[in-house]
Amino acid sequence: MIISLSGYPGSGKSTVGKLLSEALGYKRYSMGDFQRTLAEQNNMTLNEWNTAEEQNDAHDRMVEAYQTKLGQEEDTFIVDGRLSWFAIPHSFKVFLNVDPDEGARRIFEHAKRGSRPNEISYKTVGEVKDKAAERITSENKRYKAYYGVTYDNMANFDLVIDTTNTSPEQVAQQIIDKMGTIA
């Protein structure tokens, strides 16, 4: 089974993806990490990268083509990315929702620990919240223009989980439980 994880910034996609990978023994691909690497290679922050992508769809299309190829060539893995559900329509599609304040707090804590070095340095959680909102708008603008979709239309998903007050372990277990009912 292929599991695609999408969700808002700070919702826990990467963390939950790692937990699922460990629990299920599935390989994991992170499109967020892939985008961060591309941004870093181009001496840009992720926000700068996303803004630049509004002018040129080549990088977005490369990421979606990569995911599509994965979905055609492999049967069992986890992928986290905004449009993973779109690139791999036969996947088990999960959207992780989060309150914007909590998502911003999580991102701020990651930034303080230096776990995502090519993201900008934030001074406050409020600044993170503003940048996350800009990122959502930027990404949905691009995806609507390029593919005719937005990544946060809940009708596109098999399972939607609000992670605001739920631990990553509980979220991963909810996904595993739901998979058991459809497998």
mmCIF file of C-alpha atoms in Angstrom:
data_model
loop_
_atom_site.group_PDB
_atom_site.id
_atom_site.type_symbol
_atom_site.label_atom_id
_atom_site.label_comp_id
_atom_site.label_asym_id
_atom_site.label_seq_id
_atom_site.Cartn_x
_atom_site.Cartn_y
_atom_site.Cartn_z
ATOM 1 C CA MET A 1 0.000 0.000 0.000
ATOM 2 C CA ILE A 2 1.125 3.543 -0.731
ATOM 3 C CA ILE A 3 0.324 6.163 1.888
ATOM 4 C CA SER A 4 0.375 9.812 0.838
ATOM 5 C CA LEU A 5 0.463 12.415 3.593
ATOM 6 C CA SER A 6 -0.497 15.994 2.915
ATOM 7 C CA GLY A 7 -1.331 18.791 5.299
ATOM 8 C CA TYR A 8 -0.746 22.291 6.490
ATOM 9 C CA PRO A 9 2.645 23.606 7.619
ATOM 10 C CA GLY A 10 3.402 22.310 11.105
ATOM 11 C CA SER A 11 0.768 19.570 10.983
ATOM 12 C CA GLY A 12 3.308 16.795 11.515
ATOM 13 C CA LYS A 13 3.641 15.259 8.055
ATOM 14 C CA SER A 14 7.343 14.493 8.393
ATOM 15 C CA THR A 15 7.116 13.275 11.976
ATOM 16 C CA VAL A 16 4.098 11.063 11.295
ATOM 17 C CA GLY A 17 5.684 9.802 8.078
ATOM 18 C CA LYS A 18 8.786 8.731 10.004
ATOM 19 C CA LEU A 19 6.685 6.991 12.663
ATOM 20 C CA LEU A 20 4.650 5.145 10.025
ATOM 21 C CA SER A 21 7.820 4.133 8.211
ATOM 22 C CA GLU A 22 9.242 2.660 11.411
ATOM 23 C CA ALA A 23 5.997 0.950 12.450
ATOM 24 C CA LEU A 24 5.189 -0.538 9.051
ATOM 25 C CA GLY A 25 8.683 -1.061 7.668
ATOM 26 C CA TYR A 26 7.840 1.074 4.626
ATOM 27 C CA LYS A 27 10.322 3.216 2.749
ATOM 28 C CA ARG A 28 9.632 6.949 3.190
ATOM 29 C CA TYR A 29 9.977 9.817 0.749
ATOM 30 C CA SER A 30 9.620 13.443 1.845
ATOM 31 C CA MET A 31 8.843 16.029 -0.794
ATOM 32 C CA GLY A 32 9.297 18.756 1.811
ATOM 33 C CA ASP A 33 12.859 17.587 2.428
ATOM 34 C CA PHE A 34 13.370 17.360 -1.341
ATOM 35 C CA GLN A 35 12.152 20.959 -1.795
ATOM 36 C CA ARG A 36 14.326 22.166 1.097
ATOM 37 C CA THR A 37 17.359 20.522 -0.515
ATOM 38 C CA LEU A 38 16.605 22.167 -3.857
ATOM 39 C CA ALA A 39 16.197 25.540 -2.151
ATOM 40 C CA GLU A 40 19.459 25.091 -0.254
ATOM 41 C CA GLN A 41 21.316 24.106 -3.428
ATOM 42 C CA ASN A 42 20.104 27.382 -4.928
ATOM 43 C CA ASN A 43 21.067 29.431 -1.841
ATOM 44 C CA MET A 44 17.435 30.218 -1.046
ATOM 45 C CA THR A 45 15.152 29.826 1.930
ATOM 46 C CA LEU A 46 12.103 27.649 1.429
ATOM 47 C CA ASN A 47 9.868 30.736 1.381
ATOM 48 C CA GLU A 48 12.060 32.330 -1.308
ATOM 49 C CA TRP A 49 11.960 29.073 -3.266
ATOM 50 C CA ASN A 50 8.168 28.937 -3.110
ATOM 51 C CA THR A 51 7.871 32.552 -4.253
ATOM 52 C CA ALA A 52 10.233 31.891 -7.176
ATOM 53 C CA GLU A 53 8.156 28.858 -8.147
ATOM 54 C CA GLU A 54 5.162 31.133 -8.718
ATOM 55 C CA GLN A 55 7.004 32.439 -11.790
ATOM 56 C CA ASN A 56 8.193 29.081 -13.130
ATOM 57 C CA ASP A 57 6.482 25.721 -12.814
ATOM 58 C CA ALA A 58 9.494 23.595 -13.794
ATOM 59 C CA HIS A 59 10.444 22.642 -10.239
ATOM 60 C CA ASP A 60 6.882 21.868 -9.144
ATOM 61 C CA ARG A 61 6.388 19.721 -12.220
ATOM 62 C CA MET A 62 9.680 17.916 -11.531
ATOM 63 C CA VAL A 63 8.537 17.071 -7.989
ATOM 64 C CA GLU A 64 5.134 15.839 -9.185
ATOM 65 C CA ALA A 65 6.729 13.785 -11.989
ATOM 66 C CA TYR A 66 9.085 12.202 -9.455
ATOM 67 C CA GLN A 67 6.165 11.240 -7.232
ATOM 68 C CA THR A 68 4.147 9.918 -10.170
ATOM 69 C CA LYS A 69 7.098 7.738 -11.170
ATOM 70 C CA LEU A 70 7.410 6.427 -7.613
ATOM 71 C CA GLY A 71 3.722 5.504 -7.660
ATOM 72 C CA GLN A 72 4.163 3.625 -10.925
ATOM 73 C CA GLU A 73 7.327 1.771 -9.951
ATOM 74 C CA GLU A 74 6.832 0.949 -6.269
ATOM 75 C CA ASP A 75 3.911 -0.603 -4.413
ATOM 76 C CA THR A 76 4.687 0.015 -0.760
ATOM 77 C CA PHE A 77 5.948 3.299 0.635
ATOM 78 C CA ILE A 78 5.032 6.501 2.435
ATOM 79 C CA VAL A 79 5.327 9.886 0.794
ATOM 80 C CA ASP A 80 4.690 13.225 2.421
ATOM 81 C CA GLY A 81 4.078 16.202 0.202
ATOM 82 C CA ARG A 82 1.400 18.756 -0.569
ATOM 83 C CA LEU A 83 0.366 17.127 -3.866
ATOM 84 C CA SER A 84 1.347 13.517 -3.214
ATOM 85 C CA TRP A 85 -2.348 12.554 -3.280
ATOM 86 C CA PHE A 86 -2.629 14.143 -6.737
ATOM 87 C CA ALA A 87 0.552 12.621 -8.170
ATOM 88 C CA ILE A 88 -0.338 9.156 -6.828
ATOM 89 C CA PRO A 89 -4.141 8.967 -7.023
ATOM 90 C CA HIS A 90 -4.252 5.260 -6.112
ATOM 91 C CA SER A 91 -2.553 5.955 -2.760
ATOM 92 C CA PHE A 92 -4.263 5.963 0.627
ATOM 93 C CA LYS A 93 -4.623 9.733 0.912
ATOM 94 C CA VAL A 94 -4.305 11.357 4.352
ATOM 95 C CA PHE A 95 -4.588 15.070 5.171
ATOM 96 C CA LEU A 96 -3.181 16.337 8.452
ATOM 97 C CA ASN A 97 -4.962 19.452 9.640
ATOM 98 C CA VAL A 98 -3.661 21.732 12.400
ATOM 99 C CA ASP A 99 -4.724 24.951 14.040
ATOM 100 C CA PRO A 100 -2.555 27.719 12.506
ATOM 101 C CA ASP A 101 -1.305 28.851 15.930
ATOM 102 C CA GLU A 102 -0.201 25.330 16.885
ATOM 103 C CA GLY A 103 1.357 24.713 13.476
ATOM 104 C CA ALA A 104 3.316 27.956 13.820
ATOM 105 C CA ARG A 105 4.460 27.011 17.322
ATOM 106 C CA ARG A 106 5.753 23.651 16.073
ATOM 107 C CA ILE A 107 7.628 25.227 13.166
ATOM 108 C CA PHE A 108 9.117 27.839 15.511
ATOM 109 C CA GLU A 109 10.360 25.089 17.840
ATOM 110 C CA HIS A 110 11.893 23.179 14.895
ATOM 111 C CA ALA A 111 13.618 26.372 13.753
ATOM 112 C CA LYS A 112 15.007 27.024 17.244
ATOM 113 C CA ARG A 113 16.493 23.514 17.304
ATOM 114 C CA GLY A 114 17.997 24.039 13.855
ATOM 115 C CA SER A 115 16.366 20.917 12.441
ATOM 116 C CA ARG A 116 15.517 22.708 9.180
ATOM 117 C CA PRO A 117 18.555 24.891 8.584
ATOM 118 C CA ASN A 118 17.626 26.486 5.257
ATOM 119 C CA GLU A 119 14.381 27.937 6.524
ATOM 120 C CA ILE A 120 14.467 31.534 7.617
ATOM 121 C CA SER A 121 15.180 32.461 11.208
ATOM 122 C CA TYR A 122 11.983 33.452 12.933
ATOM 123 C CA LYS A 123 11.783 35.946 15.772
ATOM 124 C CA THR A 124 8.252 35.098 16.934
ATOM 125 C CA VAL A 125 5.561 32.479 16.540
ATOM 126 C CA GLY A 126 3.401 35.214 14.989
ATOM 127 C CA GLU A 127 5.972 35.708 12.257
ATOM 128 C CA VAL A 128 5.927 31.965 11.554
ATOM 129 C CA LYS A 129 2.128 32.024 11.371
ATOM 130 C CA ASP A 130 2.238 34.860 8.836
ATOM 131 C CA LYS A 131 4.889 33.093 6.713
ATOM 132 C CA ALA A 132 2.939 29.816 6.848
ATOM 133 C CA ALA A 133 -0.192 31.613 5.634
ATOM 134 C CA GLU A 134 1.847 33.154 2.799
ATOM 135 C CA ARG A 135 3.189 29.704 1.940
ATOM 136 C CA ILE A 136 -0.282 28.154 1.825
ATOM 137 C CA THR A 137 -1.489 30.964 -0.435
ATOM 138 C CA SER A 138 1.591 30.696 -2.664
ATOM 139 C CA GLU A 139 1.336 26.932 -3.019
ATOM 140 C CA ASN A 140 -2.398 26.877 -3.672
ATOM 141 C CA LYS A 141 -2.009 29.677 -6.226
ATOM 142 C CA ARG A 142 0.614 27.648 -8.076
ATOM 143 C CA TYR A 143 -1.234 24.352 -7.871
ATOM 144 C CA LYS A 144 -4.478 25.923 -9.067
ATOM 145 C CA ALA A 145 -2.677 27.526 -12.030
ATOM 146 C CA TYR A 146 -0.619 24.446 -12.934
ATOM 147 C CA TYR A 147 -2.970 21.571 -12.154
ATOM 148 C CA GLY A 148 -6.414 23.040 -11.472
ATOM 149 C CA VAL A 149 -6.396 21.867 -7.835
ATOM 150 C CA THR A 150 -5.689 23.157 -4.356
ATOM 151 C CA TYR A 151 -3.922 20.848 -1.965
ATOM 152 C CA ASP A 152 -6.277 21.430 0.950
ATOM 153 C CA ASN A 153 -9.615 20.355 -0.519
ATOM 154 C CA MET A 154 -10.633 17.754 2.065
ATOM 155 C CA ALA A 155 -12.859 15.950 -0.454
ATOM 156 C CA ASN A 156 -9.686 14.581 -2.081
ATOM 157 C CA PHE A 157 -8.651 12.534 0.953
ATOM 158 C CA ASP A 158 -9.533 9.139 2.397
ATOM 159 C CA LEU A 159 -8.763 10.309 5.925
ATOM 160 C CA VAL A 160 -8.498 13.759 7.529
ATOM 161 C CA ILE A 161 -6.976 14.052 11.006
ATOM 162 C CA ASP A 162 -6.761 17.175 13.152
ATOM 163 C CA THR A 163 -3.325 16.943 14.768
ATOM 164 C CA THR A 164 -3.671 20.076 16.916
ATOM 165 C CA ASN A 165 -4.192 18.230 20.208
ATOM 166 C CA THR A 166 -3.089 14.761 19.130
ATOM 167 C CA SER A 167 0.388 13.294 19.528
ATOM 168 C CA PRO A 168 2.245 12.118 16.420
ATOM 169 C CA GLU A 169 2.101 8.561 17.784
ATOM 170 C CA GLN A 170 -1.693 8.767 18.092
ATOM 171 C CA VAL A 171 -1.980 10.182 14.569
ATOM 172 C CA ALA A 172 0.169 7.377 13.160
ATOM 173 C CA GLN A 173 -1.961 4.807 14.989
ATOM 174 C CA GLN A 174 -5.180 6.324 13.609
ATOM 175 C CA ILE A 175 -3.770 5.959 10.095
ATOM 176 C CA ILE A 176 -2.707 2.356 10.710
ATOM 177 C CA ASP A 177 -6.136 1.558 12.172
ATOM 178 C CA LYS A 178 -7.920 3.084 9.173
ATOM 179 C CA MET A 179 -5.638 1.216 6.759
ATOM 180 C CA GLY A 180 -6.702 -2.018 8.416
ATOM 181 C CA THR A 181 -10.328 -1.323 7.541
ATOM 182 C CA ILE A 182 -9.618 -0.790 3.839
ATOM 183 C CA ALA A 183 -6.803 -3.263 3.154
#
